[in-house]
Structures are given as structure tokens and as C-alpha cells.
Amino acid sequence: MGNSEKDSTSKSINETVNGSHQFTVKGYSLAKGMGPGKCLSSDVFTVGGYDWAIYFYPDGKNPEDGALYVSVFIALASEGTDVRALFELTLVDQSGKGKHKVHSHFDRALESGPYTLKYRGSMWGYKRFFKRTSLETSDYIKDDCLLINCTVGVVRNRLEGPKQYSIPVPPSDMGQGLKDLLESEIGCDIVFEVGDETFKAHKLILAARSPVFRAQFYGLVGDRNLDKVVVKDVEPSIFKVMLLFSSYSAFISTWKRIEKNACVYMH
């Protein structure tokens, strides 16, 4: 039986990015008489990467209704084509009874799916949102003000494949740790004599960084009991830098000069 590829999966997820805006109409009585088709506009607000605005028509949007109804619409205020969204328009009950007038796409099945706005200026709403005479004697108006809440849910689609987890790895501080170990002289088991000075080090670390020292300390012809190395033709200050940065950091190539000038003595 031949080898088979692993099965794979993916998921198309449709969801909404939601946001709300409250539009206050203060001095409602002064807005009456503007005429059908004339509106008050809210400030522009952003939801789902698009700009929106609420339009309130005190005398209605449709001249044929003879100013019998107020109209409320939500409009796409930015460039966009075929923006699919859900909407909710709420006339707030200001009596505290919570009897708001709500027209909502949310939390119910839509036969035709979310509403599609084709271009900037496209609107969704109600020409006959509320009968004006009923509105003016209701708890929706208080101190000549009314409040309109609008919630927009922009439909987004994303593709979800197999999850790949990554764990952030902090930069290694091993070099600093080895440097501190060298300077503390804890566990040192080899001494380098350079001129009039001596330097202690760790044979295992040197062997890991240098094939020459690996052979001298642990090779077939090496001496595991070796505890002293005499280095000639190198200044102590230079050797110290080489030992620090070559054996306990990343620059192994600087050991080549030391390897050529090291004379090994048995003790």
C-alpha cells in the first residue's frame, strides 16, 4: 500500500464586526416643518472599516405620506461596494420603562440574508418609522429631545486552516552566563600561563569550542589529567580578551593563533 498524504481541513467563518452610535435630536419641535425629504444627519461613525451616518427625517422621507410619519435611515458614508451588513435602529424610551421601539436584523433569521449596500450613500431604514402624532405624545420625547440608537454589524468572511502555534523564544544569554562562570573561576580545571600572568578556564568549554584543545584534553593521545598550558608569543592582555570572547562567546576563529603557540606541560 502506497504512502498517503495527511488529511487536511479548513473552515469558512462568516461573522459580524459590530459597533453602535447614539444620535440625539435636541429641539425636536424646531426641526418640524423642514419638509418631506429633508433630514438631520448624525456625525459620521466607523464600524467594520466603513463610515456610517444616521439620517432622521422629521417630516418623513416620502412626500406622499404628507409628513404623517418620521423616517429614520442608516447610510453608508464612505466609499465601498457591496457592503453586507445587519442593522438595528432603536428609538429610546426615555421614561425608564425600557419600552424602546426597535427594528432589528440581529437575533432573527433573514430570508434574503444581510442587507447589501451597493455604493456610498446607499441607505437602509424605514420611511414610516413612527407616526408623528403618536411620537409627540409618547415617552420617546423628553425635554424636546429624542434619542436614536443605531447598531451596525458589518459581515466579514475569514478562512481558518490548521492552527500553527509558535512560542516566542527570548534571545540566548548563554554567552553572558559562561562569561560570568569564567570570571568567578568556579569549576575551573585548567591554568594558562601567559608571560607573568595565569588564567583559569574550563577544559570542557575549551574542548567544545576548539578541536585542538579537544584533542589535547580528551583525545586518544591527550591527557585528561592535564591542568596547565603554557602559551608563548602572546601578550597577557590579548590572551585575556581571546579567552573571554573566543571560548565564552561566538568567535572560535581567534583561537587559531593560541593553538599554534601553546606548549603543553604535564603536571
Coordinates of C-alpha atoms in Angstrom, one line a residue:
M1 CA 0.0 0.0 0.0
G2 CA 1.5 3.4 -1.0
N3 CA 2.1 6.3 1.3
S4 CA -0.9 8.6 1.7
E5 CA -0.9 12.4 2.4
K6 CA -2.3 13.6 5.7
D7 CA -5.9 14.8 5.6
S8 CA -6.4 18.5 5.9
T9 CA -9.3 20.7 6.9
S10 CA -10.3 24.3 6.5
K11 CA -13.3 26.4 7.7
S12 CA -15.0 29.4 6.2
I13 CA -16.2 31.6 9.0
N14 CA -18.8 34.3 8.5
E15 CA -19.2 36.8 11.3
T16 CA -20.0 40.4 12.0
V17 CA -18.0 43.3 13.3
N18 CA -20.4 45.3 15.4
G19 CA -20.5 48.9 16.6
S20 CA -23.1 51.4 17.8
H21 CA -23.8 55.1 17.7
Q22 CA -26.3 57.2 19.6
F23 CA -27.8 60.2 17.8
T24 CA -29.5 62.9 19.9
V25 CA -32.0 65.2 18.3
K26 CA -32.3 68.2 20.6
G27 CA -35.1 70.8 19.9
Y28 CA -37.3 68.3 18.1
S29 CA -40.1 70.8 17.8
L30 CA -37.9 73.2 15.9
A31 CA -37.0 70.5 13.4
K32 CA -40.6 70.0 12.3
G33 CA -41.6 71.8 9.2
M34 CA -38.3 71.2 7.3
G35 CA -40.4 69.5 4.7
P36 CA -40.5 65.9 3.4
G37 CA -37.2 64.6 2.2
K38 CA -35.2 67.0 4.4
C39 CA -33.2 65.4 7.1
L40 CA -30.9 65.9 10.1
S41 CA -27.7 63.9 10.0
S42 CA -25.6 62.4 12.8
D43 CA -21.9 62.7 12.9
V44 CA -20.1 60.1 10.9
F45 CA -19.0 57.0 12.9
T46 CA -16.9 54.0 11.8
V47 CA -17.8 50.3 12.1
G48 CA -16.0 47.4 10.3
G49 CA -13.7 49.7 8.4
Y50 CA -16.6 51.7 6.9
D51 CA -18.1 55.1 7.8
W52 CA -21.8 55.4 8.6
A53 CA -24.3 58.1 9.4
I54 CA -27.9 58.2 10.8
Y55 CA -30.5 60.3 8.9
F56 CA -33.6 61.5 10.7
Y57 CA -36.5 63.0 8.7
P58 CA -38.8 64.9 11.0
D59 CA -41.4 65.3 8.2
G60 CA -40.7 61.9 6.6
K61 CA -38.7 60.9 3.6
N62 CA -41.6 60.3 1.3
P63 CA -43.6 63.4 0.2
E64 CA -46.6 61.1 -0.5
D65 CA -47.0 60.5 3.2
G66 CA -47.8 64.1 3.9
A67 CA -45.5 64.5 6.9
L68 CA -47.6 61.9 8.9
Y69 CA -44.5 59.8 9.8
V70 CA -40.9 60.4 10.8
S71 CA -38.3 58.4 8.9
V72 CA -35.0 57.0 10.1
F73 CA -32.3 55.6 7.9
I74 CA -28.7 54.4 8.3
A75 CA -26.4 55.3 5.3
L76 CA -23.0 54.2 4.1
A77 CA -20.9 57.3 4.3
S78 CA -17.6 56.1 2.8
E79 CA -16.6 54.5 -0.5
G80 CA -17.5 50.9 -0.7
T81 CA -19.2 48.4 -3.0
D82 CA -21.5 45.6 -2.0
V83 CA -21.0 46.1 1.8
R84 CA -23.1 43.5 3.5
A85 CA -24.4 44.4 7.0
L86 CA -27.0 43.9 9.6
F87 CA -28.7 46.9 11.2
E88 CA -30.7 47.8 14.3
L89 CA -32.5 51.1 14.7
T90 CA -33.9 51.9 18.2
L91 CA -36.0 54.8 19.4
V92 CA -35.1 55.1 23.1
D93 CA -37.9 55.1 25.7
Q94 CA -36.8 58.0 28.0
S95 CA -39.3 57.2 30.8
G96 CA -37.0 54.4 32.1
K97 CA -39.6 51.7 31.4
G98 CA -37.4 50.2 28.8
K99 CA -40.2 50.1 26.2
H100 CA -37.9 51.0 23.3
K101 CA -39.1 50.9 19.7
V102 CA -36.7 48.5 17.9
H103 CA -36.3 47.5 14.3
S104 CA -33.5 44.9 14.2
H105 CA -31.8 42.4 11.8
F106 CA -30.0 40.8 14.7
D107 CA -31.1 37.6 16.5
R108 CA -33.5 36.6 13.8
A109 CA -33.4 34.7 10.6
L110 CA -33.3 36.8 7.4
E111 CA -34.9 35.3 4.4
S112 CA -32.6 37.2 2.0
G113 CA -29.6 37.4 4.2
P114 CA -27.8 40.6 5.3
Y115 CA -28.6 43.9 3.6
T116 CA -26.2 44.9 0.8
L117 CA -25.3 48.5 0.2
K118 CA -24.0 49.0 -3.3
Y119 CA -22.3 52.3 -3.1
R120 CA -21.7 55.4 -1.0
G121 CA -25.0 57.0 0.0
S122 CA -26.9 53.7 0.0
M123 CA -29.4 53.6 2.9
W124 CA -31.4 51.1 4.9
G125 CA -34.3 52.2 7.1
Y126 CA -37.9 53.0 7.4
K127 CA -39.9 55.7 5.7
R128 CA -42.7 55.1 8.2
F129 CA -40.6 54.6 11.2
F130 CA -43.1 56.1 13.6
K131 CA -46.4 58.0 13.3
R132 CA -45.6 61.6 14.2
T133 CA -48.7 62.4 16.3
S134 CA -48.0 59.2 18.3
L135 CA -44.3 60.1 18.7
E136 CA -45.1 63.6 20.0
T137 CA -47.3 62.3 22.8
S138 CA -45.0 59.3 23.8
D139 CA -42.2 58.7 26.2
Y140 CA -39.7 58.7 23.4
I141 CA -39.6 62.5 23.6
K142 CA -38.4 64.2 26.8
D143 CA -37.5 67.8 27.2
D144 CA -38.0 68.2 23.4
C145 CA -35.2 65.7 22.7
L146 CA -35.3 62.2 21.2
L147 CA -32.6 59.6 21.2
I148 CA -31.9 57.2 18.3
N149 CA -29.5 54.3 18.7
C150 CA -28.1 52.5 15.7
T151 CA -26.1 49.3 15.7
V152 CA -24.3 48.2 12.6
G153 CA -22.8 44.7 12.0
V154 CA -20.6 44.5 9.0
V155 CA -20.3 41.0 7.7
R156 CA -16.8 39.6 7.3
N157 CA -15.6 36.3 6.0
R158 CA -12.3 34.6 7.0
L159 CA -10.8 31.3 6.2
E160 CA -9.4 29.2 9.1
G161 CA -7.0 26.5 8.4
P162 CA -4.9 24.2 10.7
K163 CA -3.6 26.2 13.6
Q164 CA 0.1 26.6 13.8
Y165 CA 1.3 27.5 17.3
S166 CA 4.5 29.4 17.8
I167 CA 6.3 30.1 21.1
P168 CA 8.4 33.3 21.3
V169 CA 11.9 32.4 22.3
P170 CA 13.9 35.1 24.1
P171 CA 17.5 35.7 22.9
S172 CA 20.0 33.4 24.4
D173 CA 22.1 34.7 27.3
M174 CA 24.4 31.6 27.4
G175 CA 27.4 33.7 26.4
Q176 CA 26.9 36.0 29.4
G177 CA 26.4 33.0 31.7
L178 CA 29.6 31.4 30.6
K179 CA 31.5 34.7 30.9
D180 CA 30.2 35.1 34.5
L181 CA 31.3 31.5 35.2
L182 CA 34.8 32.2 33.8
E183 CA 35.2 35.4 35.9
S184 CA 34.0 33.6 39.0
E185 CA 36.6 30.8 38.5
I186 CA 34.1 28.3 39.8
G187 CA 34.8 24.9 38.5
C188 CA 38.0 25.9 36.6
D189 CA 40.3 22.9 36.0
I190 CA 43.0 24.3 33.6
V191 CA 45.5 27.1 34.0
F192 CA 47.1 29.0 31.2
E193 CA 50.5 30.6 31.9
V194 CA 51.0 33.6 29.6
G195 CA 54.1 35.6 30.5
D196 CA 54.0 36.5 34.1
E197 CA 50.2 36.0 34.4
T198 CA 48.0 33.0 34.8
F199 CA 44.4 32.5 33.6
K200 CA 42.0 29.8 34.8
A201 CA 39.5 28.2 32.5
H202 CA 37.2 25.2 32.0
K203 CA 38.5 22.3 29.9
L204 CA 35.1 21.1 28.8
I205 CA 34.2 24.6 27.4
L206 CA 37.5 24.9 25.6
A207 CA 37.2 21.4 24.2
A208 CA 33.7 22.2 22.9
R209 CA 35.0 25.3 21.1
S210 CA 38.4 24.2 19.8
P211 CA 39.2 20.8 18.2
V212 CA 42.9 21.3 19.2
F213 CA 42.1 21.6 22.9
R214 CA 39.6 18.7 22.5
A215 CA 42.4 16.5 21.2
Q216 CA 44.8 17.7 23.9
F217 CA 42.4 17.2 26.8
Y218 CA 40.3 14.3 25.7
G219 CA 41.8 12.8 22.5
L220 CA 43.5 9.4 22.1
V221 CA 46.9 10.9 22.7
G222 CA 45.7 13.6 25.0
D223 CA 46.0 13.8 28.8
R224 CA 42.8 14.0 30.8
N225 CA 44.8 15.0 33.8
L226 CA 46.4 18.0 32.1
D227 CA 46.0 21.1 34.3
K228 CA 48.5 23.6 32.9
V229 CA 49.2 25.1 29.4
V230 CA 52.0 27.5 28.7
V231 CA 51.2 30.0 25.9
K232 CA 54.2 31.7 24.2
D233 CA 54.4 34.8 22.0
V234 CA 51.0 36.2 23.1
E235 CA 50.6 39.3 25.4
P236 CA 48.6 38.5 28.5
S237 CA 46.1 41.3 27.8
I238 CA 45.5 40.0 24.3
F239 CA 45.2 36.4 25.6
K240 CA 42.6 37.5 28.2
V241 CA 40.4 39.1 25.5
M242 CA 40.8 36.0 23.3
L243 CA 39.9 33.7 26.2
L244 CA 36.9 35.7 27.1
F245 CA 35.4 36.2 23.6
S246 CA 36.7 33.1 21.9
S247 CA 35.9 30.4 24.4
Y248 CA 32.9 32.0 26.0
S249 CA 31.3 33.8 23.1
A250 CA 30.9 33.2 19.4
F251 CA 34.4 33.8 17.9
I252 CA 36.2 30.5 17.8
S253 CA 38.5 31.5 14.9
T254 CA 40.6 33.7 17.2
W255 CA 41.8 30.6 18.9
K256 CA 43.9 29.6 15.9
R257 CA 46.8 31.9 17.0
I258 CA 46.8 30.5 20.5
E259 CA 46.6 26.9 19.3
K260 CA 49.8 27.4 17.3
N261 CA 51.7 28.9 20.2
A262 CA 50.5 26.6 23.0
C263 CA 53.2 24.4 24.7
V264 CA 51.8 21.7 26.8
Y265 CA 53.5 20.7 30.1
M266 CA 52.4 17.7 32.2
H267 CA 51.9 18.2 35.9

